[in-house]
mmCIF file of C-alpha atoms in Angstrom:
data_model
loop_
_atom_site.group_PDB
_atom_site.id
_atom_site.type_symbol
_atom_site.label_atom_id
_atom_site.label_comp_id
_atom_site.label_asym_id
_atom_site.label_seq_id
_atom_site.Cartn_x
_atom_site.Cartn_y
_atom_site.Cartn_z
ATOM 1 C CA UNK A 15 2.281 19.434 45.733
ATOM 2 C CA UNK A 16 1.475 17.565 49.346
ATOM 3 C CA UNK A 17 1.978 13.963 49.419
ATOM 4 C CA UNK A 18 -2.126 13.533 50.583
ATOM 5 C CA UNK A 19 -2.766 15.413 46.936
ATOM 6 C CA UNK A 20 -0.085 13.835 44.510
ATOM 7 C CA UNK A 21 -1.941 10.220 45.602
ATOM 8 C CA UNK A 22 -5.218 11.486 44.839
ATOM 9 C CA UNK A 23 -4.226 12.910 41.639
ATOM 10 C CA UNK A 24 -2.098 9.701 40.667
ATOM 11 C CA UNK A 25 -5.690 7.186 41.849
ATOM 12 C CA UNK A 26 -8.073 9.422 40.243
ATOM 13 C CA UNK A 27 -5.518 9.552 36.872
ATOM 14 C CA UNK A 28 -5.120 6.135 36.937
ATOM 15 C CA UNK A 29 -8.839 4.927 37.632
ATOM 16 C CA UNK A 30 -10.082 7.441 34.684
ATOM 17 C CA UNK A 31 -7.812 6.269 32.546
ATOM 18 C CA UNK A 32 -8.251 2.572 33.396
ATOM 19 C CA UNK A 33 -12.045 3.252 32.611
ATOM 20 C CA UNK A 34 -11.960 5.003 29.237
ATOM 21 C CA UNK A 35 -9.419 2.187 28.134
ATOM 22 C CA UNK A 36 -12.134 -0.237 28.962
ATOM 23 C CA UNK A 37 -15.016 1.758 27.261
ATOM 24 C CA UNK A 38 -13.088 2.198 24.365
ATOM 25 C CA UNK A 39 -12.036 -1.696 24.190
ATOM 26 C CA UNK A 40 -15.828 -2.871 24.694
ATOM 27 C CA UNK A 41 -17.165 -0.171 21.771
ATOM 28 C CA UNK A 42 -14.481 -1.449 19.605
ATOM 29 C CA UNK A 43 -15.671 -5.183 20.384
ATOM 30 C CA UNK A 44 -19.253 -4.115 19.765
ATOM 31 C CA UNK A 45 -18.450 -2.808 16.639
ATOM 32 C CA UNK A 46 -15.878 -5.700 15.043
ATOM 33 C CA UNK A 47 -18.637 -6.897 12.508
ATOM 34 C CA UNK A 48 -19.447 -3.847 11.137
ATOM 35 C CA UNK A 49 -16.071 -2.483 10.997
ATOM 36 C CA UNK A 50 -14.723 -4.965 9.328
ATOM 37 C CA UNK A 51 -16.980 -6.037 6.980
ATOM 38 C CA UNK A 52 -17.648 -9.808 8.707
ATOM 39 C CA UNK A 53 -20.558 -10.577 7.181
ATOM 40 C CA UNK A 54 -18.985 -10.293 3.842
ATOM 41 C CA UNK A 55 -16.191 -13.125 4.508
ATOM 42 C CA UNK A 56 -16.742 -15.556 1.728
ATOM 43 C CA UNK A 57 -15.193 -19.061 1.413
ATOM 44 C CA UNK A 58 -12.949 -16.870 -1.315
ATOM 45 C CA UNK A 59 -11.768 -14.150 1.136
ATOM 46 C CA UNK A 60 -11.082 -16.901 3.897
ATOM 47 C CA UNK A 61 -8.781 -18.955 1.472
ATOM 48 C CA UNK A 62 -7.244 -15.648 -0.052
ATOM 49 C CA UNK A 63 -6.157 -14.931 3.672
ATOM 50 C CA UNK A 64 -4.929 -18.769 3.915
ATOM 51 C CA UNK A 65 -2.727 -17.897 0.056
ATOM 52 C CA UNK A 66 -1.194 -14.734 2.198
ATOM 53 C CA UNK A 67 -0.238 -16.819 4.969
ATOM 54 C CA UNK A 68 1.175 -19.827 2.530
ATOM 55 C CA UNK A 69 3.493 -17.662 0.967
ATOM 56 C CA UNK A 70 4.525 -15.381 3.752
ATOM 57 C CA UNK A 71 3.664 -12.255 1.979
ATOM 58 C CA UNK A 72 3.984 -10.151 5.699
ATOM 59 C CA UNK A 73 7.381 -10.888 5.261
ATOM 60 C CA UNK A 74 7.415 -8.079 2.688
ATOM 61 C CA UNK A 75 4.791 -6.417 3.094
ATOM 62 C CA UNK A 76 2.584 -4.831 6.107
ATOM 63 C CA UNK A 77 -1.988 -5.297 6.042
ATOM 64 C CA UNK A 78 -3.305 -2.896 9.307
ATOM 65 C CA UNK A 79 0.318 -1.798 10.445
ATOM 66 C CA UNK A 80 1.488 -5.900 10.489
ATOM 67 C CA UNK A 81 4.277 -7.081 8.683
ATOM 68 C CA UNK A 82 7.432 -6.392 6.961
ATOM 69 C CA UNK A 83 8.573 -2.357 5.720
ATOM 70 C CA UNK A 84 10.453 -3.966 2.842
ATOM 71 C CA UNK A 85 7.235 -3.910 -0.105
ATOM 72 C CA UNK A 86 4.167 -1.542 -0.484
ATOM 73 C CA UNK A 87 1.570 -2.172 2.342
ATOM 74 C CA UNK A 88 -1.078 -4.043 1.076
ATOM 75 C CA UNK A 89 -4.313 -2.741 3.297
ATOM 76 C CA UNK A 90 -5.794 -0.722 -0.081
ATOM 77 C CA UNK A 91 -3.791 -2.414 -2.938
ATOM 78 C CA UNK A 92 -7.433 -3.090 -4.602
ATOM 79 C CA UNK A 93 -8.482 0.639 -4.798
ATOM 80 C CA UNK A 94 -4.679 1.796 -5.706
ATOM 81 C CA UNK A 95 -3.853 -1.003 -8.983
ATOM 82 C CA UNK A 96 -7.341 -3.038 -9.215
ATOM 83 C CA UNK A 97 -7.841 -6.896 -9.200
ATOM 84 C CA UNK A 98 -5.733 -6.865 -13.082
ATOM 85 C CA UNK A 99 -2.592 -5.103 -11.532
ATOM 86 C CA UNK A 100 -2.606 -7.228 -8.373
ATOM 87 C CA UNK A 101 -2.887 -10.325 -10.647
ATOM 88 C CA UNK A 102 -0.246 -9.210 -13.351
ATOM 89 C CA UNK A 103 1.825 -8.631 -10.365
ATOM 90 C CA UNK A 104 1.875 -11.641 -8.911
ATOM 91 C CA UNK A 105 2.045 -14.142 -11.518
ATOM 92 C CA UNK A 106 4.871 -11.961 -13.355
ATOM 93 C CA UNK A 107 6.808 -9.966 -10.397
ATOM 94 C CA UNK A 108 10.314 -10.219 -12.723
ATOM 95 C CA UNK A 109 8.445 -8.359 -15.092
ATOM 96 C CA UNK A 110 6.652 -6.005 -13.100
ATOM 97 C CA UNK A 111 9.459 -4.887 -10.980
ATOM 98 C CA UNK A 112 11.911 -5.341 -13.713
ATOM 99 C CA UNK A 113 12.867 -1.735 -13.615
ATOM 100 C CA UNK A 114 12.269 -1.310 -9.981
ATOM 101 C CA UNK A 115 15.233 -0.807 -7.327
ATOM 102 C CA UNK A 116 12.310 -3.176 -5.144
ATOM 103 C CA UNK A 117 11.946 -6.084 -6.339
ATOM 104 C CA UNK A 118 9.413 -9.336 -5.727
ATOM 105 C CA UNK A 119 10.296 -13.346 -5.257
ATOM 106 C CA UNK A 120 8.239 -15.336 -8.101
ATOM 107 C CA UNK A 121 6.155 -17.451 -5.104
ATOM 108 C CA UNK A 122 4.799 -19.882 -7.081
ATOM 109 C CA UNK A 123 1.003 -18.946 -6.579
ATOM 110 C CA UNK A 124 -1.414 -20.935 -8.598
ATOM 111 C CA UNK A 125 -3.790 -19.588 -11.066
ATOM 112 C CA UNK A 126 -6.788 -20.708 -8.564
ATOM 113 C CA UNK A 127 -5.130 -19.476 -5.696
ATOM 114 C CA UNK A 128 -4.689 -15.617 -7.214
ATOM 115 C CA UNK A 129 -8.810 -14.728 -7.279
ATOM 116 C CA UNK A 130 -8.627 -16.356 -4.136
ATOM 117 C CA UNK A 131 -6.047 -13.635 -3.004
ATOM 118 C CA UNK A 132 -7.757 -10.743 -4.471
ATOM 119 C CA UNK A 133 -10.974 -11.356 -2.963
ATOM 120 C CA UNK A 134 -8.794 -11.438 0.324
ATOM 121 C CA UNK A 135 -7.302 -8.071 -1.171
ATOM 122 C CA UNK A 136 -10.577 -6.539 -1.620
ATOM 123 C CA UNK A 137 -12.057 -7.581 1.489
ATOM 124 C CA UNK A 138 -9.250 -6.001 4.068
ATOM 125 C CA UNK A 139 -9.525 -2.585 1.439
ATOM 126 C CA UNK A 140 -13.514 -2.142 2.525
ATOM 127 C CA UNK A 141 -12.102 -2.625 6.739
ATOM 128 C CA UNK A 142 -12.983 0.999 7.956
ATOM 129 C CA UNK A 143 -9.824 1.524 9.873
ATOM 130 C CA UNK A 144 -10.255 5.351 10.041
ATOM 131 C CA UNK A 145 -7.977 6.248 6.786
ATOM 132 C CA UNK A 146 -5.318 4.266 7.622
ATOM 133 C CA UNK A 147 -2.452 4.417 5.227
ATOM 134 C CA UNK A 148 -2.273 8.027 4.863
ATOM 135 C CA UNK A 149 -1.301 7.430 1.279
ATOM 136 C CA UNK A 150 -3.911 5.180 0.402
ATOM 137 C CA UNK A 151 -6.588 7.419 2.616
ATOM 138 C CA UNK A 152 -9.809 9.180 0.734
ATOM 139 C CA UNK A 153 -8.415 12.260 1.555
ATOM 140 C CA UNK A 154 -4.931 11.044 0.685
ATOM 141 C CA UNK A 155 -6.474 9.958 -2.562
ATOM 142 C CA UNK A 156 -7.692 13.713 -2.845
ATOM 143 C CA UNK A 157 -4.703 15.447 -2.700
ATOM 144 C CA UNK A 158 -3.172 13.424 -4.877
ATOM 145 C CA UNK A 159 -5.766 13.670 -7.394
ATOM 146 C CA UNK A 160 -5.445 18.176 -7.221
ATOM 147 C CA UNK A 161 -1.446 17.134 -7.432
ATOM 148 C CA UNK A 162 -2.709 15.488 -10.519
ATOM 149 C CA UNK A 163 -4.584 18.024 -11.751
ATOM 150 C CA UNK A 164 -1.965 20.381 -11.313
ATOM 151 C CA UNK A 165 0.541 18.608 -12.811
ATOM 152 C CA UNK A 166 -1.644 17.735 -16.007
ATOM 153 C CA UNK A 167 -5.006 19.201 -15.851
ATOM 154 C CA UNK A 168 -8.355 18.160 -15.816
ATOM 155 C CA UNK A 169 -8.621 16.312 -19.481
ATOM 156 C CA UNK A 170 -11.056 13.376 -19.684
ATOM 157 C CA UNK A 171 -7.459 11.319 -20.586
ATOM 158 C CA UNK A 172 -6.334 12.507 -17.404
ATOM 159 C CA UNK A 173 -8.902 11.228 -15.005
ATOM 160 C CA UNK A 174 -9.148 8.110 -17.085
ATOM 161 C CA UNK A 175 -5.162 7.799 -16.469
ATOM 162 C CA UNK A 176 -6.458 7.657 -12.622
ATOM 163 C CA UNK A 177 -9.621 5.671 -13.107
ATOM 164 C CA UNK A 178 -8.696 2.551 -15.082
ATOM 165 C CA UNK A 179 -5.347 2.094 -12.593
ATOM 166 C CA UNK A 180 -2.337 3.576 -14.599
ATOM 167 C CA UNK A 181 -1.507 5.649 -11.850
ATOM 168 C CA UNK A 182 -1.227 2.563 -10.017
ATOM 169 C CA UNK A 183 2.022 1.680 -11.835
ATOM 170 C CA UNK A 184 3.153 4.954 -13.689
ATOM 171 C CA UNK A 185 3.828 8.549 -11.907
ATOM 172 C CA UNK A 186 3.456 12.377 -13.147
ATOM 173 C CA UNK A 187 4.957 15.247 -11.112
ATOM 174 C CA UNK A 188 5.893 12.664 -8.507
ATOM 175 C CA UNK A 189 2.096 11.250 -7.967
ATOM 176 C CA UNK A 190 1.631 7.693 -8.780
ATOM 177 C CA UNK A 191 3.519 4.504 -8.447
ATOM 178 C CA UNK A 192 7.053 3.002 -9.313
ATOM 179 C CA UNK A 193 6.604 -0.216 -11.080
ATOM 180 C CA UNK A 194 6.729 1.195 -14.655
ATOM 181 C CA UNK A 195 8.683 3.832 -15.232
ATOM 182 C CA UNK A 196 7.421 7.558 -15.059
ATOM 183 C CA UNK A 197 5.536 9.578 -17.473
ATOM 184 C CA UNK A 198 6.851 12.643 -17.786
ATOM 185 C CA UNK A 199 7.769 14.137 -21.134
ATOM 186 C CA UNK A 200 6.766 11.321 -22.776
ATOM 187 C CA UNK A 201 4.777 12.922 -25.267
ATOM 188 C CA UNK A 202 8.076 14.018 -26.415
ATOM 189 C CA UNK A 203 9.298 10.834 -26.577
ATOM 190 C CA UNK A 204 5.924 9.138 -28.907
ATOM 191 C CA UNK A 205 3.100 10.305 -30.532
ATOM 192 C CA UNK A 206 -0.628 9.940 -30.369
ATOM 193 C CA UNK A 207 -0.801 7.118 -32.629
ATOM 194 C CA UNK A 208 1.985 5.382 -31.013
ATOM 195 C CA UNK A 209 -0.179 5.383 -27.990
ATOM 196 C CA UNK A 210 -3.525 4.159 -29.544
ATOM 197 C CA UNK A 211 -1.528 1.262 -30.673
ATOM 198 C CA UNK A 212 0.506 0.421 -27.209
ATOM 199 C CA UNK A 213 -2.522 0.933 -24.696
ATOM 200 C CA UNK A 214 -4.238 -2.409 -25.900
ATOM 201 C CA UNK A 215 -1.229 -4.386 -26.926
ATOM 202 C CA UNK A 216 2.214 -2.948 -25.656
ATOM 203 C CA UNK A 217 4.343 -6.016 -27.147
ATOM 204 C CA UNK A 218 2.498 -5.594 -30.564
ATOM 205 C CA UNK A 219 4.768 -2.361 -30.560
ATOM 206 C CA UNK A 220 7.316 -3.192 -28.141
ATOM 207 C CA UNK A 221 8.355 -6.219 -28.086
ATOM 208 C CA UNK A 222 9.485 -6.700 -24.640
ATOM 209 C CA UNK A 223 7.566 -4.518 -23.089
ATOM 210 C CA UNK A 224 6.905 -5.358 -19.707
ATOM 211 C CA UNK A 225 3.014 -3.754 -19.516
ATOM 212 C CA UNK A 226 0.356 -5.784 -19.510
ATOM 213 C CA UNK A 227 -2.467 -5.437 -22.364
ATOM 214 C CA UNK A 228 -4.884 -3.315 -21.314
ATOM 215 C CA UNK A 229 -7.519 -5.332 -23.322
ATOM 216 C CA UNK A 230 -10.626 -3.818 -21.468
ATOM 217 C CA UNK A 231 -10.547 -0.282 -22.548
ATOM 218 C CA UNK A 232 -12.956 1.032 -25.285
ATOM 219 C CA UNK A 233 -11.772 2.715 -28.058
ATOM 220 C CA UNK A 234 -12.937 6.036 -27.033
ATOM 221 C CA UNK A 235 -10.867 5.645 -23.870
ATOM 222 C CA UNK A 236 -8.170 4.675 -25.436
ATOM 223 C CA UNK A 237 -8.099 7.735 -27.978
ATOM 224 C CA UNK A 238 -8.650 9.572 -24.930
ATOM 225 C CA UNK A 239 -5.464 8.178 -22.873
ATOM 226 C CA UNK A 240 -3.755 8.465 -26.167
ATOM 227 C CA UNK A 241 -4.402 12.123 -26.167
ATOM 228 C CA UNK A 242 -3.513 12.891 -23.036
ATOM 229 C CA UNK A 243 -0.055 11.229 -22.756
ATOM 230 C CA UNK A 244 1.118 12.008 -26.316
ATOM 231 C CA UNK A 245 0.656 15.867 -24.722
ATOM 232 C CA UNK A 246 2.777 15.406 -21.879
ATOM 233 C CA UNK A 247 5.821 17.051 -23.131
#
């Protein structure tokens, strides 16, 4: 390579480049409000972001790729445990993480302040940041669901077990979370009617059970559940 071609090649390289990165800077500019959803920031989801900042919760955990590695990152928390798991956790992380090798500072958060954070919670989830975690990701959320299926079938107990958030905390085959403990075999462990009494009210049945009462389920959901996990053996 001549010296009269290697400069051409390095000015037209660099020019290009220097171009594109500038295209691709203005589009994403032009596109900020949609993308992110800025017409839906509410005086909630402004003072849910001023709660994360209050009690330094990118310490722990990362939102878009910021923050600490310690915790969970928190970009789709409200599509993986719901607005109830996100509470529970917070106001009770002793008890949610009791069991956990991770576990969660009690911060003090106020019962006004927690909507406040959810709405935040909810707002970053809808950000279209091109599947970004992986693990949080429609199609992450795909495979995860044929793991599912795989592991336990296609029941209507099953789907509800990934609908109404249980997945969220509990895991099957190695799908799901790690704040309660995991699932499998433990239709070897209880029956169906000890689940159709511990769904609604766990400390009705266990005492110091450490799983919030899922109070919103119907009764035909709840049969359902009970169905499905007092078959996992």
């Amino acid at each position: 390579m001549s010296k009269k071609f290697a400069f051409w090649f390095f000015l037209i390289g660099t020019l290009s480049s220097t171009a594109l990165f500038l295209v691709l800077t203005a589009d994403t500019h032009r596109q900020v409000k949609v993308l992110t959803n800025a017409d839906k920031l509410s005086e909630d989801v402004v003072a849910g972001k001023k709660v994360w900042e209050k009690y330094n919760c990118n310490d722990c955990h990362t939102i878009l790729g910021f923050g600490g590695y310690y915790a969970p990152d928190m970009t789709k928390v409200y599509r993986r445990i719901g607005p109830e798991g996100i509470s529970y956790v917070v106001k009770n992380p002793e008890v949610a993480f009791k069991d956990s090798w991770r576990k969660m500072p009690r911060t003090g958060i106020t019962d006004e302040e927690v909507p406040q954070l959810i709405a935040f919670l909810k707002w970053v989830d809808a950000i279209d940041n091109n599947d970004w975690p992986p693990q949080d990701s429609d199609k992450g959320a795909r495979r995860r669901d044929l793991r599912l299926a795989g592991a336990v079938g296609m029941s209507r107990g099953a789907a509800l077990f990934k609908e109404k958030g249980c997945i969220g905390c509990h895991s099957l085959e190695g799908v799901g979370g790690d704040i309660g403990p995991e699932l499998d075999g433990i239709g070897s462990e209880h029956d169906r009617e000890f689940f159709r009494k511990y769904i609604p009210n766990p400390q009705s049945v266990v005492p110091d059970s450490t799983m919030p009462a899922q109070n919103k389920l119907t009764a035909d959901e709840i049969d359902a559940l009970a169905d499905f996990l007092s078959n996992l053996k």
